[in-house]
Coordinates of C-alpha atoms and ligand atoms in Angstrom, one line a residue:
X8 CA 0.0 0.0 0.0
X9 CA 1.6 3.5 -1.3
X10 CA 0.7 6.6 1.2
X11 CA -0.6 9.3 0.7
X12 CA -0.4 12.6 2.7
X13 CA -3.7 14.9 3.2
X14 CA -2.7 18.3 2.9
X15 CA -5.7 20.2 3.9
X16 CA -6.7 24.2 3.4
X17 CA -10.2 24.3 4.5
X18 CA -8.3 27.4 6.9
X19 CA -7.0 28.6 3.3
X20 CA -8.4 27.8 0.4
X21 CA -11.6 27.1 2.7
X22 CA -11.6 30.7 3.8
X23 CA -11.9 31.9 0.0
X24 CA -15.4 30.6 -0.2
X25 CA -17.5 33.3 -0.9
X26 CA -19.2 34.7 2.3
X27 CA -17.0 33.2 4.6
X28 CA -14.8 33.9 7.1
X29 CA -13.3 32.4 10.4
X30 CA -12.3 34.1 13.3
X31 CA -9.6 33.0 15.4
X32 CA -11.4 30.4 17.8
X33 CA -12.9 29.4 15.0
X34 CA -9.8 28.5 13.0
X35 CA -8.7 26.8 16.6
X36 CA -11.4 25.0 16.4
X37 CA -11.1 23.4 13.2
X38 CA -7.1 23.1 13.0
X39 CA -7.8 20.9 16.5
X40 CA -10.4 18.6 14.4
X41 CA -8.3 18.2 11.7
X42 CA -5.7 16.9 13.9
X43 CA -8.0 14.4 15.6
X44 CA -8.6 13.9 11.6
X45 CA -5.5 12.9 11.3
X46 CA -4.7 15.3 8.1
X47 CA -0.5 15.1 7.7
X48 CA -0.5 19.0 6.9
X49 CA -3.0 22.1 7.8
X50 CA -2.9 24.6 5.8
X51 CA -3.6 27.6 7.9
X52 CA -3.7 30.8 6.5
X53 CA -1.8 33.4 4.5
X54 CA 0.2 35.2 6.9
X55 CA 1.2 38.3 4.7
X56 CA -2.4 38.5 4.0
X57 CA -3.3 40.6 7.5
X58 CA -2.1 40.7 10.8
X59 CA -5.2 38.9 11.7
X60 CA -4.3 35.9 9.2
X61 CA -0.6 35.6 10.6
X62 CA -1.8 35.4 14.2
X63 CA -4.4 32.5 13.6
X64 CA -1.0 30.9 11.6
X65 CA 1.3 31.5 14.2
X66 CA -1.3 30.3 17.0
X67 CA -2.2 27.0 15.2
X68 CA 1.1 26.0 14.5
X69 CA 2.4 26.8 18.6
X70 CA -1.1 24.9 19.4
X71 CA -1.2 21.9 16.6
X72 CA 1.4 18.9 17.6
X73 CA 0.1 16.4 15.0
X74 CA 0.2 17.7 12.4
X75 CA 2.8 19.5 10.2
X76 CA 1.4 23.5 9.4
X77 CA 2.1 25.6 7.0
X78 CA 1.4 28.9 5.3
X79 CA 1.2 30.4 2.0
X80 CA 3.4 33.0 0.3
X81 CA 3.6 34.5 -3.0
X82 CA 6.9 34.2 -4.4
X83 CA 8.0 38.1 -2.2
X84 CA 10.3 37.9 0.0
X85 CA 8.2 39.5 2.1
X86 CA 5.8 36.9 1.9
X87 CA 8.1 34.4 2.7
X88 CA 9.8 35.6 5.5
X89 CA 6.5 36.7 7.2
X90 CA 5.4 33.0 6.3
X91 CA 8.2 31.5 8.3
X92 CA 7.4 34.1 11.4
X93 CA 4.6 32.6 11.5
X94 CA 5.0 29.1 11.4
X95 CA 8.5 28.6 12.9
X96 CA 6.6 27.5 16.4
X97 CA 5.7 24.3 15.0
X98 CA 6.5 21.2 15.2
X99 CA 7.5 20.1 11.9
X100 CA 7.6 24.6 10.0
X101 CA 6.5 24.6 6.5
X102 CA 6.5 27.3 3.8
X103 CA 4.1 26.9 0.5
X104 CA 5.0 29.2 -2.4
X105 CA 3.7 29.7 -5.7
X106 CA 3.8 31.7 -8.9
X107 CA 1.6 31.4 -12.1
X108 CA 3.1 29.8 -15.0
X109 CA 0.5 29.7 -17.5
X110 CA 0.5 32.5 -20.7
X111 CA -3.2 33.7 -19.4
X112 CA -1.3 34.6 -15.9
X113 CA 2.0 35.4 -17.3
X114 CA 0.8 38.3 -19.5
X115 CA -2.4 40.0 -18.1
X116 CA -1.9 39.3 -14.2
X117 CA 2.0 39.4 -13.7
X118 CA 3.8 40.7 -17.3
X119 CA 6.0 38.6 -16.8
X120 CA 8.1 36.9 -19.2
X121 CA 8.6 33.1 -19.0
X122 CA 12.8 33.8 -18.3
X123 CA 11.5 36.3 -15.3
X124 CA 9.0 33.6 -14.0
X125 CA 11.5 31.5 -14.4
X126 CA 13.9 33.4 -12.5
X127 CA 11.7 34.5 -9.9
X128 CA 11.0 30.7 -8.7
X129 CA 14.7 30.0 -8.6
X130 CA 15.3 33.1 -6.3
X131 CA 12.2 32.4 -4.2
X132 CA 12.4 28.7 -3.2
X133 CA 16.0 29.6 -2.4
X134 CA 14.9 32.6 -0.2
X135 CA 12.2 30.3 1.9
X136 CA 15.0 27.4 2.3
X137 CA 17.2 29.7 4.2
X138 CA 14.0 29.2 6.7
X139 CA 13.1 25.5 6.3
X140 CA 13.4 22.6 4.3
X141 CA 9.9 21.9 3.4
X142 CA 9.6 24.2 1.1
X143 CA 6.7 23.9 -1.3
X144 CA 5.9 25.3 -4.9
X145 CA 3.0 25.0 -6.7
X146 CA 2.9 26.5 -10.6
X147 CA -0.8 28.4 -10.0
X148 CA -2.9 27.6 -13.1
X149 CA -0.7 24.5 -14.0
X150 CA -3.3 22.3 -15.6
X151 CA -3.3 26.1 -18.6
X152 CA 0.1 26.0 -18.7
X153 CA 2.6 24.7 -22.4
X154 CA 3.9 21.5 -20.6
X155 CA 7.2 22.0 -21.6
X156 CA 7.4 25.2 -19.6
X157 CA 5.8 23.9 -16.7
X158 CA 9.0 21.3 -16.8
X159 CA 11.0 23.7 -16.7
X160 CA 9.1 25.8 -13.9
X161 CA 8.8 22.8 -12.1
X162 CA 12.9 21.6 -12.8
X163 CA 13.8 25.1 -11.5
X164 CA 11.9 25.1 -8.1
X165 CA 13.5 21.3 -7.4
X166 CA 16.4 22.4 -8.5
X167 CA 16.2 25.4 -6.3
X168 CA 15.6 23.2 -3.3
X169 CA 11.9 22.7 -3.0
X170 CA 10.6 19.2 -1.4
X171 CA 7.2 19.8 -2.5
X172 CA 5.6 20.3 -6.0
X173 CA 1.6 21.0 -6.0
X174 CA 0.2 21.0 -9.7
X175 CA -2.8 23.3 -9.1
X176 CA -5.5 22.7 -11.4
X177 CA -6.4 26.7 -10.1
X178 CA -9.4 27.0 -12.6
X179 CA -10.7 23.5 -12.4
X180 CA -10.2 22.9 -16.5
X181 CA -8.9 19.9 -16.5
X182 CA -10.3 16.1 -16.5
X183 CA -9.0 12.6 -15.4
X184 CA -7.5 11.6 -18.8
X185 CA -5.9 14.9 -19.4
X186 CA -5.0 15.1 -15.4
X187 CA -3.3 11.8 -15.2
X188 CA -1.4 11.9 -18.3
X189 CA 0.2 15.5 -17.1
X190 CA 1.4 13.7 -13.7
X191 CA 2.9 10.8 -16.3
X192 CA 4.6 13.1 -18.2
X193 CA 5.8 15.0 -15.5
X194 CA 7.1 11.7 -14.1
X195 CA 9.0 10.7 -17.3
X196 CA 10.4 14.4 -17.5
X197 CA 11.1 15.5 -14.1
X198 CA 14.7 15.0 -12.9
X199 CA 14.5 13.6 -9.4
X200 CA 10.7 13.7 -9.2
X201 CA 10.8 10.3 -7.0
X202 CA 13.0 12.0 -4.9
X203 CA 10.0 15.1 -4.1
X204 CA 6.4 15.2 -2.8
X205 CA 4.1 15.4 -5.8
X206 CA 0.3 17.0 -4.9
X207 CA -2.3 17.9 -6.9
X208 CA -4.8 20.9 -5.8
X209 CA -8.0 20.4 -7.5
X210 CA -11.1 22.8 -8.5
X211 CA -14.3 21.6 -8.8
X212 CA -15.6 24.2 -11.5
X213 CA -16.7 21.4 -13.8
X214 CA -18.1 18.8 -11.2
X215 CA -14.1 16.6 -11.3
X216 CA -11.8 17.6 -8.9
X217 CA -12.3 14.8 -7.0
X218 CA -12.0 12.4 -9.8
X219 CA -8.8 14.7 -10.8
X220 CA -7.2 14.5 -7.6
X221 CA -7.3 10.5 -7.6
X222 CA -5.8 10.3 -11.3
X223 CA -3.1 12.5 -9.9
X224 CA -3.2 9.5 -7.2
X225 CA -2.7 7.1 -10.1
X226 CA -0.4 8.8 -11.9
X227 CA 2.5 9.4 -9.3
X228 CA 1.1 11.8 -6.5
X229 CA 1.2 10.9 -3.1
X230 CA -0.7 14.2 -1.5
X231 CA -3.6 15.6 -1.9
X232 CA -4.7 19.0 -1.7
X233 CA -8.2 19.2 -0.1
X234 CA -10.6 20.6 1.6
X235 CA -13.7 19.4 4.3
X236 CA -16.9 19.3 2.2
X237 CA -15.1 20.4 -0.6
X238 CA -15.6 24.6 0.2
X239 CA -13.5 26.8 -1.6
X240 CA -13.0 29.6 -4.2
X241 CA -16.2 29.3 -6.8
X242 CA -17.1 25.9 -7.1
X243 CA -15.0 24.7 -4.2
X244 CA -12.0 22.5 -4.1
X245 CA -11.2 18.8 -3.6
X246 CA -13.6 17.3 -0.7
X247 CA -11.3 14.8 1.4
X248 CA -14.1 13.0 2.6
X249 CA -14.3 11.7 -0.6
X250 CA -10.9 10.9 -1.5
X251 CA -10.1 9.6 1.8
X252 CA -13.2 7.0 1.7
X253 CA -12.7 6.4 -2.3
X254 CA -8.9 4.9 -1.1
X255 CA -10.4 3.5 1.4
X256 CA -13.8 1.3 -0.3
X257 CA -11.5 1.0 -3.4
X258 CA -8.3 -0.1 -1.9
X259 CA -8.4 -2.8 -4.1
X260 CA -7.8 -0.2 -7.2
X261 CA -5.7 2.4 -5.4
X262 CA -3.5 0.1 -3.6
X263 CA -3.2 3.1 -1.3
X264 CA -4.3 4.9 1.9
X265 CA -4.0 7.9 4.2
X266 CA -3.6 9.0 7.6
X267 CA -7.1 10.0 8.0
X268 CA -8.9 8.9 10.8
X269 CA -12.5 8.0 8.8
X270 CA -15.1 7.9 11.9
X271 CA -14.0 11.8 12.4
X272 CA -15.7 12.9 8.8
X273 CA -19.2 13.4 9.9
X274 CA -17.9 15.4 12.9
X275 CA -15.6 17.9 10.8
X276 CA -18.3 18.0 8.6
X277 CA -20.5 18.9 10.7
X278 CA -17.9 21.2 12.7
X279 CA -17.1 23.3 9.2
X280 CA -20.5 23.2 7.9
X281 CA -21.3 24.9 11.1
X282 CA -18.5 27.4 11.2
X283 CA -18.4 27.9 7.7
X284 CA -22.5 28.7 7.3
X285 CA -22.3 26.4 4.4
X286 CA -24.8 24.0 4.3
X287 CA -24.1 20.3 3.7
X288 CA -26.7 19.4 0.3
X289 CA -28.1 16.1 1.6
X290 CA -27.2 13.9 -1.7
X291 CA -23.6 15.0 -0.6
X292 CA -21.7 11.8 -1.0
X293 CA -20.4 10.0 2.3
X294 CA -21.7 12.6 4.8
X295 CA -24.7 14.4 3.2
X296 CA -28.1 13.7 5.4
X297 CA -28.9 10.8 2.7
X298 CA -26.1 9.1 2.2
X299 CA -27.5 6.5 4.7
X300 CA -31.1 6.7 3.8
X301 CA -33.3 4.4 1.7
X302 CA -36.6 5.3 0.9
X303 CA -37.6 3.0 -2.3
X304 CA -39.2 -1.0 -0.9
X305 CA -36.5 -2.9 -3.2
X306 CA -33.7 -1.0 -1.7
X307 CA -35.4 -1.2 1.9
X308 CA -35.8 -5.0 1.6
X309 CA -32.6 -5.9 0.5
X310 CA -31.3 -3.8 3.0
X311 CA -32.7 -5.5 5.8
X312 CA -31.6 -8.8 4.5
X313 CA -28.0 -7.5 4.1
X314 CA -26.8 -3.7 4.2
X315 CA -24.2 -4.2 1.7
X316 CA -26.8 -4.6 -0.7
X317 CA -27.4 -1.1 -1.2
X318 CA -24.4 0.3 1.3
X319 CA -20.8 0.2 0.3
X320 CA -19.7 2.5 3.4
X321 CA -21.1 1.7 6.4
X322 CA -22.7 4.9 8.9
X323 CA -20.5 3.8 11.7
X324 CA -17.3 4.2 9.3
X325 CA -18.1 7.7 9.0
X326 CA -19.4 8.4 12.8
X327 CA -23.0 8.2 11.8
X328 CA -24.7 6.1 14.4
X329 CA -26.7 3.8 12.0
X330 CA -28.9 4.0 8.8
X331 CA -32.0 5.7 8.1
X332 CA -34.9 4.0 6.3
X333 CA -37.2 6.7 5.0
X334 CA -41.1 5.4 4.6
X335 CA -41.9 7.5 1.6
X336 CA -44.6 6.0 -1.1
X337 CA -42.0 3.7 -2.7
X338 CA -41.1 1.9 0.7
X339 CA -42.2 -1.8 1.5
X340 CA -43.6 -4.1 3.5
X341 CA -40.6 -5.3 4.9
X342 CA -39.3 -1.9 6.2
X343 CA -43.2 -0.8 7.4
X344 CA -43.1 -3.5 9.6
X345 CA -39.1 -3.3 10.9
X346 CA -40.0 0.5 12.0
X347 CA -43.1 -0.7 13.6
X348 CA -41.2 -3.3 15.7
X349 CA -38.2 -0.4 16.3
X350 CA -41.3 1.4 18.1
X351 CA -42.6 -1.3 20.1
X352 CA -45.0 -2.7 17.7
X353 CA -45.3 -6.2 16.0
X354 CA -48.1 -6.6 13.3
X355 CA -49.9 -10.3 13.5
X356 CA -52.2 -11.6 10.7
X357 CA -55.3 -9.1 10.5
X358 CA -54.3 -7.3 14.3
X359 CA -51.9 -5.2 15.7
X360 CA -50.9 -5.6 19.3
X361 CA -48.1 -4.0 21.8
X362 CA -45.5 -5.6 22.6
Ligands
LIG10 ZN1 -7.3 26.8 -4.7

C-alpha cells in the first residue's frame, strides 16, 4: 500500500469561499479537528495577507502537535519571510510558495516573461530554504500551462531546493485523462521527481476535482490538496471526505491509503459546515443527510436482509450512528413492519398488538 499525505486548506483555500470567514477560535477549532482527523499537513492561512491571518497561523502552528502547518506565500520575499514568522513555532515549519506559469497569468496578471518567471521561482524557493526545508511550490494555473514550460518551472523550483511540487488545477479545466497523463509526463520528465512530494490541488468548476485529484493519485502523486466538504473559491475544491473514503472502499484499485482517521468525517463536517455557514446538500456523498437513507421498498428489503446490498460504506465508518430507512410511497412491507417493531410494535395476521 503507497501513502498518501492529506494536505488540507479548508483554513485557506476554505476561507476563500465566498461569504466566509473564520475568526480566530474558530480556525482553533477546526485546525484541532483536523488533527483528531489525522490530516499530515493544515494549511492555515496566508500570513502576509493581515495581521489577523498571521496570528491565527502562528497560533495554530504553537497549538497543533500532530500535524505539520504551514502557510502560503507569493513568491515576495516579504511573503516568505513573514510566512516563516509565522509558522517557525511548529512542530515540523513549512512554507508553500507559488507563482503562475501559464501564458493567461504570465501576460495580463503578472507581465512577466517566462525567463523572469523562471527566475523569480529560482530566487524564491532559495529565499524560503534559508528558513526550512519543506519548502513547497506550486505552478498556479498549471493544468493552462505549455507542458514543456511547466517542466521547466517545475525543474527550476526542485532544482532550487523545493521538497514539495503541488500542480494546481487553479481554474478546475482539466479532466481525469488529461489530469493523469500530465502527472505521467511530469514523471517521465522530471529530474529527481521520486525524490520530491508530488500534490495535486484540485477545482471543482466542472463537477471533477475529485476524480482529478485520484488520477493524480494514479499517476504518481502521493498528497492531496483538499478541503472538508469540498468549500472553496467558486465551485469549491477537492472534498477529502471523498478521496479519503474512495482509497479507502476501493483499496483494491488504489493500492493506497492515508492518515485520516475515517469515523472523524461526519464530525468535521458537521464542525465546518457549522462554522463555515455552508450547508451540507443532503445527496452530498459520504456525509450528506442521505447518504444513509433508503426510501424505495426494493432497496429497503434488501437492505434488511443484508446492508451491503445497497451500502458500500457503512454509517459507523463515518461516525454516523446507523442507517435511516425513510417510509416514503416507494417503501415496502418489509421496512413498514421493521420501523413498527423499532417502536414497540409487531403486526400479527389481520391485528396489531403491543408488545
Ligand atoms: Zn485553490
Amino acid at each position: 500500500m503507497r501513502k498518501i499525505q492529506i494536505f488540507d486548506t479548508t483554513l485557506r483555500d476554505g476561507e476563500q469561499t465566498a461569504g466566509v470567514s473564520f475568526n480566530l477560535q474558530e480556525k482553533i477549532q477546526m485546525a484541532q479537528q483536523l488533527e483528531t482527523l489525522g490530516v499530515d499537513v493544515i494549511e492555515a492561512g496566508f500570513p502576509i495577507a493581515s495581521p489577523g491571518d498571521f496570528n491565527c497561523v502562528k497560533t495554530i502552528a504553537e497549538i497543533v502537535k500532530e500535524s505539520a502547518v504551514t502557510g502560503l506565500a507569493r513568491c515576495v520575499e516579504a511573503d516568505i519571510s513573514r510566512a516563516y514568522e509565522a509558522v517557525k513555532g511548529g512542530v515540523a515549519p513549512q512554507i508553500h510558495t507559488f507563482l503562475a506559469t501559464s501564458p493567461i497569468h504570465r501576460e495580463f496578471k503578472l507581465k512577466m516573461t517566462q525567463a523572469e518567471v523562471l527566475a523569480s521561482i529560482d530566487h524564491h524557493v532559495r529565499y524560503a530554504k534559508q528558513f526550512v526545508n519543506m519548502v513547497q511550490f506550486s505552478p498556479e494555473d498549471a493544468t493552462r500551462t505549455e507542458p514543456d514550460f511547466l517542466v521547466k518551472a517545475i525543474q527550476t523550483a526542485i532544482d532550487a531546493g523545493a521538497k514539495v511540487i503541488n500542480v494546481p488545477d487553479t481554474v478546475g479545466y482539466t479532466n481525469p485523462t488529461e489530469f493523469g497523463a500530465l502527472f505521467r509526463y511530469l514523471r517521465q520528465e522530471i529530474r529527481g521527481f521520486d525524490e520530491v512530494i508530488f500534490s495535486s490541488h484540485c477545482h471543482d468548476d466542472l463537477g471533477m476535482s475529485v476524480a482529478n485529484a485520484l488520477a493524480a493519485i494514479e499517476n504518481g502523486a502521493s498528497r492531496i490538496e483538499c478541503t472538508i466538504n469540498g468549500i472553496g473559491e467558486r465551485a469549491g475544491n477537492t472534498a477529502m471526505e471523498e478521496v479519503a473514503m474512495a482509497l479507502h472502499i476501493r483499496k483494491d484499485h488504489y493500492q493506497a491509503e492515508t492518515n485520516i482517521v475515517l469515523n472523524q468525517l461526519k464530525r468535521s463536517s458537521d464542525l465546518v459546515s457549522h462554522l463555515s455557514g455552508m450547508a451540507v446538500p443532503r445527496n452530498k456523498a459520504v456525509i450528506g443527510g442521505n447518504a444513509f437513507a433508503h426510501q424505495s421498498g426494493i432497496h429497503q428489503d434488501g437492505f434488511l436482509k443484508n446492508p451491503s446490498t445497497y451500502e458500500i460504506i457503512t454509517p459507523e465508518l463515518v461516525g454516523v450512528s446507523q442507517s435511516t430507512l425513510v417510509l416514503g410511497k416507494l417503501s415496502g412491507r418489509h421496512a413498514l413492519f421493521t420501523r413498527l417493531a423499532d417502536i414497540g410494535f409487531q403486526l400479527k395476521r389481520g391485528a396489531t398488538t403491543t408488545v
